[in-house]
Coordinates of C-alpha atoms in Angstrom, one line a residue:
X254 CA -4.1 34.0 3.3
X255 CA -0.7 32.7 3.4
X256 CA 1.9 33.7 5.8
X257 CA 5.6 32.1 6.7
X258 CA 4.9 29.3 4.3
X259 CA 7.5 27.8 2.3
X260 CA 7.1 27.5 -1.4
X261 CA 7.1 23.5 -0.6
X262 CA 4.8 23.4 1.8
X263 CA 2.4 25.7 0.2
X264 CA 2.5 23.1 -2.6
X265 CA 1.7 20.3 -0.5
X266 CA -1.2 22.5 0.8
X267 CA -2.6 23.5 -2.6
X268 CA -2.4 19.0 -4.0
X269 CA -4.1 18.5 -0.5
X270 CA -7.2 21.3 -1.5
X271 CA -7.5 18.8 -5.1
X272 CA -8.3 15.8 -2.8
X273 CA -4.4 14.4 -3.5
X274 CA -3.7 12.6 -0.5
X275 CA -1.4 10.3 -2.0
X276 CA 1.1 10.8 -4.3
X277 CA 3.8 8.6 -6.3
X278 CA 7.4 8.5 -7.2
X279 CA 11.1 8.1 -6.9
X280 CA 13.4 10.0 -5.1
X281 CA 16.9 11.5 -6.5
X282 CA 19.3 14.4 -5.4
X283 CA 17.2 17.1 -6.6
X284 CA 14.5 16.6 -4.9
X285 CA 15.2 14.9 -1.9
X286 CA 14.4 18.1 -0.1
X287 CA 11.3 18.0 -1.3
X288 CA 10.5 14.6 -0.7
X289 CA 11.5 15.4 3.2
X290 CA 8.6 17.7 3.1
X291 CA 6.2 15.4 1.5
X292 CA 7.4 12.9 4.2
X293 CA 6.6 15.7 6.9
X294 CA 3.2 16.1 5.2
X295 CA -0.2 14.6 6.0
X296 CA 0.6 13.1 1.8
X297 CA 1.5 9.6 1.7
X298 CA 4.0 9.0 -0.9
X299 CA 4.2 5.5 -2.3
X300 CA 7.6 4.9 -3.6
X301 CA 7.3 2.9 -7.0
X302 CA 10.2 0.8 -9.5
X303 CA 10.0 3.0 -12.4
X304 CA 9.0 6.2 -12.8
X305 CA 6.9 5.7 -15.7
X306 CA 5.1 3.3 -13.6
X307 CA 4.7 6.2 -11.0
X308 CA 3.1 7.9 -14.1
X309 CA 0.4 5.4 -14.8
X310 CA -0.7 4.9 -10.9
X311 CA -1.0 8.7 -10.5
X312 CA -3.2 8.2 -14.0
X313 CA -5.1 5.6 -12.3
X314 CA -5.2 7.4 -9.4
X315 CA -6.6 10.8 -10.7
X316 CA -9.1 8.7 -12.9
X317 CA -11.0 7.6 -9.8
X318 CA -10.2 10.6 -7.4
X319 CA -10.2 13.0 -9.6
X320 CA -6.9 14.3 -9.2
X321 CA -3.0 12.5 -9.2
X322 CA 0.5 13.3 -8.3
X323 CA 3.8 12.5 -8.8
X324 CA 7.1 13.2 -8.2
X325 CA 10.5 12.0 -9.7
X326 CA 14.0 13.9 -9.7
X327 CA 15.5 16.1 -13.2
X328 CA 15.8 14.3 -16.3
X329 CA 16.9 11.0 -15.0
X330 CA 13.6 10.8 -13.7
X331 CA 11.5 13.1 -15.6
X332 CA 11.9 12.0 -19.3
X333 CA 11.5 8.6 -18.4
X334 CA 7.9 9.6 -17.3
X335 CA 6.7 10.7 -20.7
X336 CA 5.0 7.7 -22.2
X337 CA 2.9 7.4 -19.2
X338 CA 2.2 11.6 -19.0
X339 CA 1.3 11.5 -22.7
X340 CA -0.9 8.9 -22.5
X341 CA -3.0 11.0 -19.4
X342 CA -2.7 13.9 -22.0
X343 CA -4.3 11.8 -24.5
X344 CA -6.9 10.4 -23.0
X345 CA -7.8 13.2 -20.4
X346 CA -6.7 12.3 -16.9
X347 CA -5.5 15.5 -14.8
X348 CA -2.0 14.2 -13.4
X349 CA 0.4 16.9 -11.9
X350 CA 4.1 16.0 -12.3
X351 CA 6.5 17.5 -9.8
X352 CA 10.1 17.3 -11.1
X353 CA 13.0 18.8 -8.7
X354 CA 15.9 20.6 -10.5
X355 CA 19.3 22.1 -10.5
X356 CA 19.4 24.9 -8.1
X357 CA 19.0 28.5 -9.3
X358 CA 22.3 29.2 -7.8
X359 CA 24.1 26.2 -8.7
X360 CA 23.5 27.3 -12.5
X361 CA 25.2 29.8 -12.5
X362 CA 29.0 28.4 -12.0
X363 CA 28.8 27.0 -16.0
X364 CA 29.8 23.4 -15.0
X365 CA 27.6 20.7 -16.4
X366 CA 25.8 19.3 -13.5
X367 CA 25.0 15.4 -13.6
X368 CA 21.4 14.5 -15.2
X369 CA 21.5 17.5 -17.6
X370 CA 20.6 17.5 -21.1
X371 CA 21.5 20.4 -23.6
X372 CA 20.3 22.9 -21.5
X373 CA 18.1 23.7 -18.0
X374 CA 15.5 23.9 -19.8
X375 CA 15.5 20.8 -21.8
X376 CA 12.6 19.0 -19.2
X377 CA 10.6 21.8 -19.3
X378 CA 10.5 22.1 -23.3
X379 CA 9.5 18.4 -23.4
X380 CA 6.6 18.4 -21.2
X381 CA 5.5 21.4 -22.7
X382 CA 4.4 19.3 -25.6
X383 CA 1.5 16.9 -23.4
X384 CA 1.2 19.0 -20.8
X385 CA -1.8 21.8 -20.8
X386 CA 0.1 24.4 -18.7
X387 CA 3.4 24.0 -16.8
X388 CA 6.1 26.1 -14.6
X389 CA 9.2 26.5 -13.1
X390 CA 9.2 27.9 -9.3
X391 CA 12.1 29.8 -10.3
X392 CA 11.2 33.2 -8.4
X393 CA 9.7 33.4 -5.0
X394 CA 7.3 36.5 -5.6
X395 CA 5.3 34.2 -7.8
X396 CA 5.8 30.8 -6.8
X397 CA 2.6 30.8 -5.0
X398 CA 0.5 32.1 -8.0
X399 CA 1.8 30.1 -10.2
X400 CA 1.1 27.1 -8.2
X401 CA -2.2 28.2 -8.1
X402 CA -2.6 29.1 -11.9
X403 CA -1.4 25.4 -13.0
X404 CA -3.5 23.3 -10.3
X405 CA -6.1 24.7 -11.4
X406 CA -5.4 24.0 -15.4
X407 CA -5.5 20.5 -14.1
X408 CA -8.4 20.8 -12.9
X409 CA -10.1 22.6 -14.9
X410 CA -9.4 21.0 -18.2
X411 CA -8.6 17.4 -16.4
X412 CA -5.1 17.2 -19.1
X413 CA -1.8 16.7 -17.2
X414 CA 0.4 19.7 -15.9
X415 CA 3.7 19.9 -14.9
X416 CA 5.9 21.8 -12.2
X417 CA 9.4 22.4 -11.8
X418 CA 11.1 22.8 -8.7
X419 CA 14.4 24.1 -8.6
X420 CA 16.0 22.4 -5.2
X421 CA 17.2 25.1 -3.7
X422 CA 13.7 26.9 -3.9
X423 CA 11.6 24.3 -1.7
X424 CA 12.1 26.1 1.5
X425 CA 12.3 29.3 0.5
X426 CA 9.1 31.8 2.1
X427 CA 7.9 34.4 -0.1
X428 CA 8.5 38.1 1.3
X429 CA 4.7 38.4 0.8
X430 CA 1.7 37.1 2.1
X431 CA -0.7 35.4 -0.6
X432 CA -4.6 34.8 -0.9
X433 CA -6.3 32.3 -3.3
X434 CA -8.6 34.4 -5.3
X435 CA -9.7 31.4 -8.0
X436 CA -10.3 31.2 -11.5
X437 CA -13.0 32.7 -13.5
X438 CA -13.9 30.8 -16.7
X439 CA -15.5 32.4 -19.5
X440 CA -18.9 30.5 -20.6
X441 CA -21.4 32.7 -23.0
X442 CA -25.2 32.4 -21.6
X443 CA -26.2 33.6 -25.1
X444 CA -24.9 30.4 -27.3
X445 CA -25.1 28.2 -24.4
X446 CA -28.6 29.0 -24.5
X447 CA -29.4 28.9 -27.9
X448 CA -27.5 25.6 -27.8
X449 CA -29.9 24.0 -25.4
X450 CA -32.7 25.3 -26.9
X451 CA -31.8 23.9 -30.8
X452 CA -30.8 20.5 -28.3
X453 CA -34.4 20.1 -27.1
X454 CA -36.3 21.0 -30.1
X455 CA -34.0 17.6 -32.0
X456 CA -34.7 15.7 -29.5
X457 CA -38.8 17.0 -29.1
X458 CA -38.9 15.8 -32.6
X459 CA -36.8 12.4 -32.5
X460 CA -38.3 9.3 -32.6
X461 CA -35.6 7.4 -31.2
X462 CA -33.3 9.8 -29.6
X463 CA -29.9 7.9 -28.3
X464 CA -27.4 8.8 -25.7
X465 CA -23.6 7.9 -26.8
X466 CA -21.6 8.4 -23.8
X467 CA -17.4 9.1 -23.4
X468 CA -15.0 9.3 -20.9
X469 CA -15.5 13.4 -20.1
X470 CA -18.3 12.4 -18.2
X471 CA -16.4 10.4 -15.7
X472 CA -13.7 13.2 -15.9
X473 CA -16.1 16.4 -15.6
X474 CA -17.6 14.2 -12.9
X475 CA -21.0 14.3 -14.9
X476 CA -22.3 10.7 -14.3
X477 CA -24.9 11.6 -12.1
X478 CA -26.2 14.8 -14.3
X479 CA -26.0 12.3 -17.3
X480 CA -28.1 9.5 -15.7
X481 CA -30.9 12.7 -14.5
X482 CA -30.8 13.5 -18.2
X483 CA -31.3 9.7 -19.3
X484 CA -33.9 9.2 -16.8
X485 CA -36.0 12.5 -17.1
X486 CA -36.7 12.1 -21.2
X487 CA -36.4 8.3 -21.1
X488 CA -33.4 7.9 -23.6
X489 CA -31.1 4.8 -23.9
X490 CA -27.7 5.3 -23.2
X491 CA -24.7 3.4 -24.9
X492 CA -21.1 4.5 -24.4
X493 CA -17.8 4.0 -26.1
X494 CA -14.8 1.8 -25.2
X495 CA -12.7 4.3 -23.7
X496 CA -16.5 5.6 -21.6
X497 CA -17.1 2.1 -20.4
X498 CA -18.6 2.6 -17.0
X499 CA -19.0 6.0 -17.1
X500 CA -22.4 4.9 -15.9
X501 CA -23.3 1.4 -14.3
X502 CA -23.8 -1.1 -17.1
X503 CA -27.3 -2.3 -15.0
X504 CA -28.8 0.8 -15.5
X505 CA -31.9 -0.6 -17.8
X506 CA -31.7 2.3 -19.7
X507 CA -28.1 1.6 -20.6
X508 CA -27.7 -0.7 -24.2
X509 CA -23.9 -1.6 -24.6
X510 CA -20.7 -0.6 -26.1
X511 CA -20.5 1.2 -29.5
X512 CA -17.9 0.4 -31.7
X513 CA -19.2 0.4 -34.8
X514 CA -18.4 -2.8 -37.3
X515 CA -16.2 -4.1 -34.7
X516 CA -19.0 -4.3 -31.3
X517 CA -22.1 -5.6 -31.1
X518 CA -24.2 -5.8 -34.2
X519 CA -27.3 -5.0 -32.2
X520 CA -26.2 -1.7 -30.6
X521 CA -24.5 -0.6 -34.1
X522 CA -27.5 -0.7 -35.7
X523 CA -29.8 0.6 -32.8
X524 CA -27.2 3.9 -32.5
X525 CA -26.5 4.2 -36.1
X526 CA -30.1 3.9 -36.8
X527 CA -31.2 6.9 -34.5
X528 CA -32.4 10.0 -35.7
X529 CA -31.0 11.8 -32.9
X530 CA -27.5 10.9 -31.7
X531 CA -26.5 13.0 -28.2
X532 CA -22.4 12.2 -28.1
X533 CA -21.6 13.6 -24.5
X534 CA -18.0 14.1 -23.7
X535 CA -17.0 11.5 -26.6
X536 CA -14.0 11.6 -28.2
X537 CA -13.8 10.5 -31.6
X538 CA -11.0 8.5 -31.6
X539 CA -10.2 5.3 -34.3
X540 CA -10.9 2.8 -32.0
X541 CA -13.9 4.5 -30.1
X542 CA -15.6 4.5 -33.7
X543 CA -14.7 1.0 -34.3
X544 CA -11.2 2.0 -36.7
X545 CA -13.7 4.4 -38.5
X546 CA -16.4 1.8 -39.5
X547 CA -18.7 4.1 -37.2
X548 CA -21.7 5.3 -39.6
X549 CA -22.9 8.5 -37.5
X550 CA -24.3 10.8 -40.1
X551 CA -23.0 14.1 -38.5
X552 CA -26.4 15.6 -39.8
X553 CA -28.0 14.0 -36.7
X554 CA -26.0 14.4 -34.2
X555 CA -25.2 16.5 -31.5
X556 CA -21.3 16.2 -29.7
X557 CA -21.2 18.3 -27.0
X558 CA -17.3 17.9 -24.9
X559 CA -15.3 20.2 -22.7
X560 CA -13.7 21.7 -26.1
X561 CA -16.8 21.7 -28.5
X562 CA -20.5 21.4 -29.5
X563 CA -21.9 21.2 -32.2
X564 CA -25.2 20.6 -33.7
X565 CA -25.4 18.9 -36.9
X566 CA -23.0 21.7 -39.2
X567 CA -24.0 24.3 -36.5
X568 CA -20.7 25.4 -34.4
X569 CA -21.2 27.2 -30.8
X570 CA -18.3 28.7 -29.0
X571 CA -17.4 29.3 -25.6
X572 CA -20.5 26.8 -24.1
X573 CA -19.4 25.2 -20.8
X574 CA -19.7 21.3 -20.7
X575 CA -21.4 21.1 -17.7
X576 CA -23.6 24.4 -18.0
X577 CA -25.0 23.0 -20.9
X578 CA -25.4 19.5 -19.2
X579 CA -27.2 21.5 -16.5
X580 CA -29.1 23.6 -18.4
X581 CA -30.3 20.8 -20.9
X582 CA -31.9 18.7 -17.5
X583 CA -33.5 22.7 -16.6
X584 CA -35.0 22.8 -20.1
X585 CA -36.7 19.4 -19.4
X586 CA -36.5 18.0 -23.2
X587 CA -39.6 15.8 -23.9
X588 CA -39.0 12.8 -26.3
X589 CA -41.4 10.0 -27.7
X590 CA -43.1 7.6 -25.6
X591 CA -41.7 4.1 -26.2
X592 CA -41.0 0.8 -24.1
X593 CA -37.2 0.9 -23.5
X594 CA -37.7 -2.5 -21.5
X595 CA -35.1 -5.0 -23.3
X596 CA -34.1 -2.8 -26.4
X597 CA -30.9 -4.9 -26.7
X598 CA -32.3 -8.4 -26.3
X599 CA -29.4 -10.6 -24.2
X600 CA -27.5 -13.2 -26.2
X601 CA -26.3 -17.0 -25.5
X602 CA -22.7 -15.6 -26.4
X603 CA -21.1 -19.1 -26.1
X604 CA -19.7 -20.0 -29.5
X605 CA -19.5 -24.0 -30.7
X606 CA -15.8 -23.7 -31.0
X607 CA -15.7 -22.6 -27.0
X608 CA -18.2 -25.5 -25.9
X609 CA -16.1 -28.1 -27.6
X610 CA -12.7 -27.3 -26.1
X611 CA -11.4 -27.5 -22.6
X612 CA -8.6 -25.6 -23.2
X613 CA -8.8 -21.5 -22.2
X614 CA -10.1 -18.9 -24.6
X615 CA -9.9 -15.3 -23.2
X616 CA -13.8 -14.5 -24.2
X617 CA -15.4 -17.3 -22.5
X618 CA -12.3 -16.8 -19.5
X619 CA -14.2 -13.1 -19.3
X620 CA -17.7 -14.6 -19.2
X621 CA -16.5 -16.7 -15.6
X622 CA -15.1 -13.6 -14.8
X623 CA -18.5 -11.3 -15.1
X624 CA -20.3 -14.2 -12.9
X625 CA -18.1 -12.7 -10.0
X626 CA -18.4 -9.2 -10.7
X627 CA -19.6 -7.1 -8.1
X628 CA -20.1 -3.6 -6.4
X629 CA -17.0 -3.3 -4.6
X630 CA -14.5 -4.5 -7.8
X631 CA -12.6 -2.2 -10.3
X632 CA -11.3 -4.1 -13.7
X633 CA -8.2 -2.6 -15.0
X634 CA -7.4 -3.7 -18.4
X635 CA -4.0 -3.6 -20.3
X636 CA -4.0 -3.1 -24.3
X637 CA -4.4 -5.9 -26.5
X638 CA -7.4 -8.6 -25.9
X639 CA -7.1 -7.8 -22.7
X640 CA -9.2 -4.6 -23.0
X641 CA -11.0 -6.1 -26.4
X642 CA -12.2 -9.0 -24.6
X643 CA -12.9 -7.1 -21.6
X644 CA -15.8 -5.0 -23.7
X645 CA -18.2 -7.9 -22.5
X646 CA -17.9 -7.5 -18.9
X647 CA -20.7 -5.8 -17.1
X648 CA -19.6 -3.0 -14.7
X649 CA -21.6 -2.4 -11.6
X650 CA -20.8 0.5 -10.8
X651 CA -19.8 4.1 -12.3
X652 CA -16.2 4.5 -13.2
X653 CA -14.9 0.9 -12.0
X654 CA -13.8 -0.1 -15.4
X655 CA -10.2 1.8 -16.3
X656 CA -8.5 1.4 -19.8
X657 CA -6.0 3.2 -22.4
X658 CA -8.1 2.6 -24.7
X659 CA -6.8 5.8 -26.9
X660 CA -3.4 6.1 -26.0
X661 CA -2.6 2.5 -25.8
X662 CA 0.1 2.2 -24.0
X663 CA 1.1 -1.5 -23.4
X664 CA 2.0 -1.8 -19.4
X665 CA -1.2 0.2 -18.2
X666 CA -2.7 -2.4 -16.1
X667 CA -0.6 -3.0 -13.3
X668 CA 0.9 0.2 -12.3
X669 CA -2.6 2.1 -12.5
X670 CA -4.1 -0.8 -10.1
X671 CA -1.8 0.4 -7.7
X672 CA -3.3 3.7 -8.3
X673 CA -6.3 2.8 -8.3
X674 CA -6.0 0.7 -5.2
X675 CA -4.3 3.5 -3.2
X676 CA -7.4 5.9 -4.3
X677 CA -10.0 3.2 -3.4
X678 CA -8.4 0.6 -0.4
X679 CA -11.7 -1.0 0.4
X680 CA -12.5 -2.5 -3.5
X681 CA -10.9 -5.4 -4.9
X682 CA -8.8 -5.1 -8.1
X683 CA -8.9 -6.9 -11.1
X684 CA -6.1 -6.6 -13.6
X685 CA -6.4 -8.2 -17.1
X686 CA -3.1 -8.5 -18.6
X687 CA -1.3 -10.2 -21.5
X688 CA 2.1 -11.2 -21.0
X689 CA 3.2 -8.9 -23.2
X690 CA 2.6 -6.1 -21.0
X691 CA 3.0 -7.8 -18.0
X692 CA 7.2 -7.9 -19.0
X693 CA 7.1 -4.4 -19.3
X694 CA 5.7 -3.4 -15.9
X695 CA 4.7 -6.5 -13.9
X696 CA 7.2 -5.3 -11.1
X697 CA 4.9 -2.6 -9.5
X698 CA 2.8 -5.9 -8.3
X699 CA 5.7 -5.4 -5.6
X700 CA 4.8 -2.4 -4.6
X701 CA 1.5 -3.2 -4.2
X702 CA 2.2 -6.2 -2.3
X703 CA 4.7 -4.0 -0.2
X704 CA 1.6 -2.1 0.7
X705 CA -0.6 -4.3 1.6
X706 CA -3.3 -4.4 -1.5
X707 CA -4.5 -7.5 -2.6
X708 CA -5.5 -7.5 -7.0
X709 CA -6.2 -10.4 -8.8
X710 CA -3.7 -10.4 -11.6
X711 CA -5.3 -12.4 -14.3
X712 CA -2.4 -13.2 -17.0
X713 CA -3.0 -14.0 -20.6
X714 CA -0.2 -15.9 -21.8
X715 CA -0.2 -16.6 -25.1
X716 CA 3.4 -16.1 -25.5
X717 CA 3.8 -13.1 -27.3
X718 CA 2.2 -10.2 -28.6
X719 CA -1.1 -11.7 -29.8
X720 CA -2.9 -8.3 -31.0
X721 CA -0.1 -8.4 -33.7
X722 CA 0.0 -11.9 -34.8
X723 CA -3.4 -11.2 -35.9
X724 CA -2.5 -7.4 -37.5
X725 CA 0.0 -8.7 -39.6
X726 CA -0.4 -12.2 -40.3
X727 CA 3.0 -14.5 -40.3
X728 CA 5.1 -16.5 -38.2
X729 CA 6.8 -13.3 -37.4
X730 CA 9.6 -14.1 -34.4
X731 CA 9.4 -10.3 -33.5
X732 CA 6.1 -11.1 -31.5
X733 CA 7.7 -13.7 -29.3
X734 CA 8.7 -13.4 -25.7
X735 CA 10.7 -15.2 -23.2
X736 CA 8.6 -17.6 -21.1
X737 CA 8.9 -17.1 -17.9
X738 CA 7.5 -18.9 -14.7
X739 CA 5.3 -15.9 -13.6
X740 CA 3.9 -17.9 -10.6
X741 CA 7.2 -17.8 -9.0
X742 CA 7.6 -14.1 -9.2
X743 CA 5.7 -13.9 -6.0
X744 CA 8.1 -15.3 -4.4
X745 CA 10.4 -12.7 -5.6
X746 CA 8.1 -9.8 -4.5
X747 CA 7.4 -10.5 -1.1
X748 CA 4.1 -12.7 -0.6
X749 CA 0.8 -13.8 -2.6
X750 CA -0.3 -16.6 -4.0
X751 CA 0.1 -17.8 -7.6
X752 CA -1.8 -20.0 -10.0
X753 CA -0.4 -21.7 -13.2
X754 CA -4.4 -22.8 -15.2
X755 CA -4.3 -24.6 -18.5
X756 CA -8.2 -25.9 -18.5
X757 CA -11.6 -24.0 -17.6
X758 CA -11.5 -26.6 -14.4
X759 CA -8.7 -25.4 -13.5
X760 CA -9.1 -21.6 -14.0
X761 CA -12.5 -22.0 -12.2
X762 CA -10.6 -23.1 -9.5
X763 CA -8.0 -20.6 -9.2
X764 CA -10.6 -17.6 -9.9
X765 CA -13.0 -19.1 -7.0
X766 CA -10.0 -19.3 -4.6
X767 CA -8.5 -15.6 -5.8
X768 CA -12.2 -14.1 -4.9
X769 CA -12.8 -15.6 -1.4
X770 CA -9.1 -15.1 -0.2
X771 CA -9.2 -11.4 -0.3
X772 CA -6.9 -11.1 2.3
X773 CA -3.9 -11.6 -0.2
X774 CA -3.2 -10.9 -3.8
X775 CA -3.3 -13.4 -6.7
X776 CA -1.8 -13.8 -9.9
X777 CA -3.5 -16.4 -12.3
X778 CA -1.4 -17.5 -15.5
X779 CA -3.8 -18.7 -17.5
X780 CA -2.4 -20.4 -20.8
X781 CA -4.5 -19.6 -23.9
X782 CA -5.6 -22.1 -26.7
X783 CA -3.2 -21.3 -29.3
X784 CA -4.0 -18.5 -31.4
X785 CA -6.9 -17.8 -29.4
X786 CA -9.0 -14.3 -29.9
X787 CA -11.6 -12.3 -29.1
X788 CA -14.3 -11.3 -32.0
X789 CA -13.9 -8.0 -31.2
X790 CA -10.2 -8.5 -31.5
X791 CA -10.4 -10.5 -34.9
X792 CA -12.8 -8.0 -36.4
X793 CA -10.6 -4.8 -35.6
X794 CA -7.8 -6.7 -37.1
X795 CA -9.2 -7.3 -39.8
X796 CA -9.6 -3.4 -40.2
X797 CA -6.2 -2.3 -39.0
X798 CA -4.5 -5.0 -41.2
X799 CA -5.5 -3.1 -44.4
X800 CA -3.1 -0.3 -42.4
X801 CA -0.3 -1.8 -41.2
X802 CA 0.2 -4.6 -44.4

């Protein structure tokens, strides 16, 4: 029960019940009272440069604590967090974004007040569009309630929300005293199950039964339900690009990446060939299946996520993702005997074009890079080869590997490390970034510089946008960018130490130094072979480029 609370500080209470303990932003007239009461709070807010950078470190954030915050002023500050809040939408990732506003009475008088566009409610219709519930604190009676009722829409259904806080509302105290009753979800027993029970006679009767993994099972916090499951009926586990490390890649029951044509020819044919295919909290997005070249025959396979399942053609509603992941462990399914000792057999990856050349290529740059890998590191990796390359690395543990691998968005990397580095202080932080991306949002390495954090920043430079040289072939100037002398940027930023590598001796070098100085953060410019790609990269080109010709 609440009593004498301000609608401010009950909000800081309720973010504090979520496990946010930090939150992210920049501060502006309308909701500098609010910030004052964040500052008086036990919440550490970490002041960023942008506000769509604020957006992807409370992405990064929530991805590894379950739950992110931020908080920007009207407009000004709001709209320029979309990209970032539509990319959490996308790909899952329950972000709250707290937005001060006009004051109620202030509206009132007619006169256009500064940040406004069209209308009051112009914000508020925006996020409305890629957020899955919102509100304004508009009315004390129900302030506290309707904090209630969106926190736990983000939590619940791990999309962002948003709230708006008019600024001369934050330290207002409701005439009434409030209790948190909770929020009942509806799950039917009857098709849940009869939805277990149709899932353990497929898999009685498979031969060899397959586990495809996605990213709800990092979200739903299901990783350890999912690996009981795997263990119990002995059944491999591979996962999709945008799941990588939903469980720890050495698990010996787990085979790989799927991504249809465009991964691993091995694990394409071991999932594609399965009579059984379990998709858990996988979303079937382009690149997940490989830009479509996935061959799952829907016949045999089971996609149970947070929003469906269904069972070959057979459609159940209302089934709860983790009742059913509960209830399918209960139900103890019992599969085929079989050795799953070295079903993907390991591979001498290096190619004769890499062996011959002492000049960088990003895969074989990755390959050093896995050597070093280790319990206590989190890889964060931009769009582009970045991330594509970044498919061969070997995560140690669960949910150390974050990506916008759905979404997309170039300029990912950097702000969510600082996200991610805020959420987890005592891990080491690897970004992999192209330079590309790193012009968009490289200046958030300030911040976390400013705060003490110490990433590796490996840079691909390749001088451009090299994902679309190879999408659209040409010597097309539009995927040029200025050269700049990224090294000295640390300089700029306040401390670190930077490395300019042109040859594998020399980015051995750098990369040995980076990992035993962990007292200080790195940046490594690493200067590509020209043209230099991935295979994964080259053979989704090859796909899209029928697209975008």
């Amino acid at each position: 029960m609440t009593a004498n609370v301000s609608i401010g500080q009950y909000l800081v209470r309720r973010l504090r019940d979520y496990g946010v303990d930090d939150l992210f932003g920049i501060p502006g007239d309308y909701v500098l009272s609010l910030y004052s009461e964040l500052e008086k709070s036990p919440i550490n807010v970490v002041g960023c440069t942008r506000e769509d950078c604020a957006g992807f470190a409370a992405d990064g954030y929530a991805r590894i604590r379950g739950m992110g915050a931020l908080c920007v002023t009207y407009c000004v500050g709001g709209l320029s967090v979309c990209n970032s809040i539509a990319g959490a939408y996308a790909e899952k990732s329950p972000v709250v974004v707290i937005s001060g506003s006009p004051g109620i009475k202030e509206r009132s008088t007619g006169a256009l007040l500064h940040h406004m566009v069209r209308n009051f409610r112009t914000q508020i219709d925006v996020f409305e569009k890629f957020t899955i519930a919102g509100t304004e604190l508009s009315d004390s009676m129900t302030a506290f309630s309707e904090i209630d009722r969106v926190l736990d829409a983000c939590d619940r259904y791990k999309r962002p929300v948003y709230i708006d806080v008019p600024r001369d509302m934050v330290h207002v105290v409701p005439p009434v005293t409030h209790g948190y009753t909770g929020v009942s979800f509806s799950n039917s027993e009857e098709a849940t199950n009869e939805a277990i029970q149709e899932t353990v006679r497929r898999l009685s009767s498979a031969e060899n039964p397959v586990i495809l993994a996605g990213v709800e099972m990092h979200r739903f916090r299901l990783q350890e339900q999912l690996i009981q499951l795997a263990e119990a009926a002995n059944i491999p586990i591979a996962t999709t690009m945008l799941g990588k490390s939903v469980v720890s890649e050495r698990h010996p029951l787990f085979i790989g990446l799927y991504e249809g044509a465009i991964g691993d020819p091995q694990v394409t044919r071991f999932v594609e060939e399965s009579d059984c295919v379990l998709l858990l909290g996988t979303f079937l997005t382009d690149i997940n299946l490989g830009v479509f070249s996935a061959k799952l025959d829907p016949g045999r396979c089971i996609l149970v996520t947070s929003e469906t399942l269904r069972i070959s053609h057979h459609h159940y509603h209302d089934v709860d993702l983790k009742s059913f992941l509960t209830g399918l462990i209960d139900a103890r399914p019992q599969t085929t005997e079989r050795n799953t000792t070295n079903l993907i057999p390991p591979r001498n990856t290096e190619s004769a074009d890499e062996a011959g050349t002492d000049l960088l290529q990003t895969s074989w740059m990755i390959r050093e890079l896995n050597k070093r890998l280790d319990a206590d590191t989190i890889v964060i990796a931009d769009v582009g080869d970045s991330l594509f390359a970044a498919t061969e690395l070997t995560i140690h543990e669960q949910s150390e590997f974050l990506s916008p691998a759905y979404y997309a968005s170039m300029g990912f990397s950097i702000p969510a490390a600082l996200g991610a580095a805020t959420a987890k202080p005592d891990h080491r932080i690897v970004v992999l970034v192209g330079d590309g991306a790193f012009q968009m949002t490289g200046q958030e390495l300030s911040t976390l510089i400013r705060h003490g954090h110490n990433p590796i920043v490996i840079l691909l430079d390749n001088h451009g946008y090299g994902t679309e040289r190879y999408l659209h072939e040409g010597e097309w100037k539009y995927n040029e960018i200025a050269k700049w002398n990224y090294g000295d940027l640390m300089q700029v930023y306040g401390g670190g130490v930077s490395h300019l590598v042109q040859t594998k001796s020399e980015y051995i070098q750098a990369l040995e130094r980076a990992w035993n100085e962990n007292d200080s953060p790195h940046l490594i410019q690493a200067k590509l072979k020209e043209n230099d790609a991935s295979q994964t990269l080259r053979k989704l080109a090859e796909r899209l480029s029928k697209s975008v010709g």
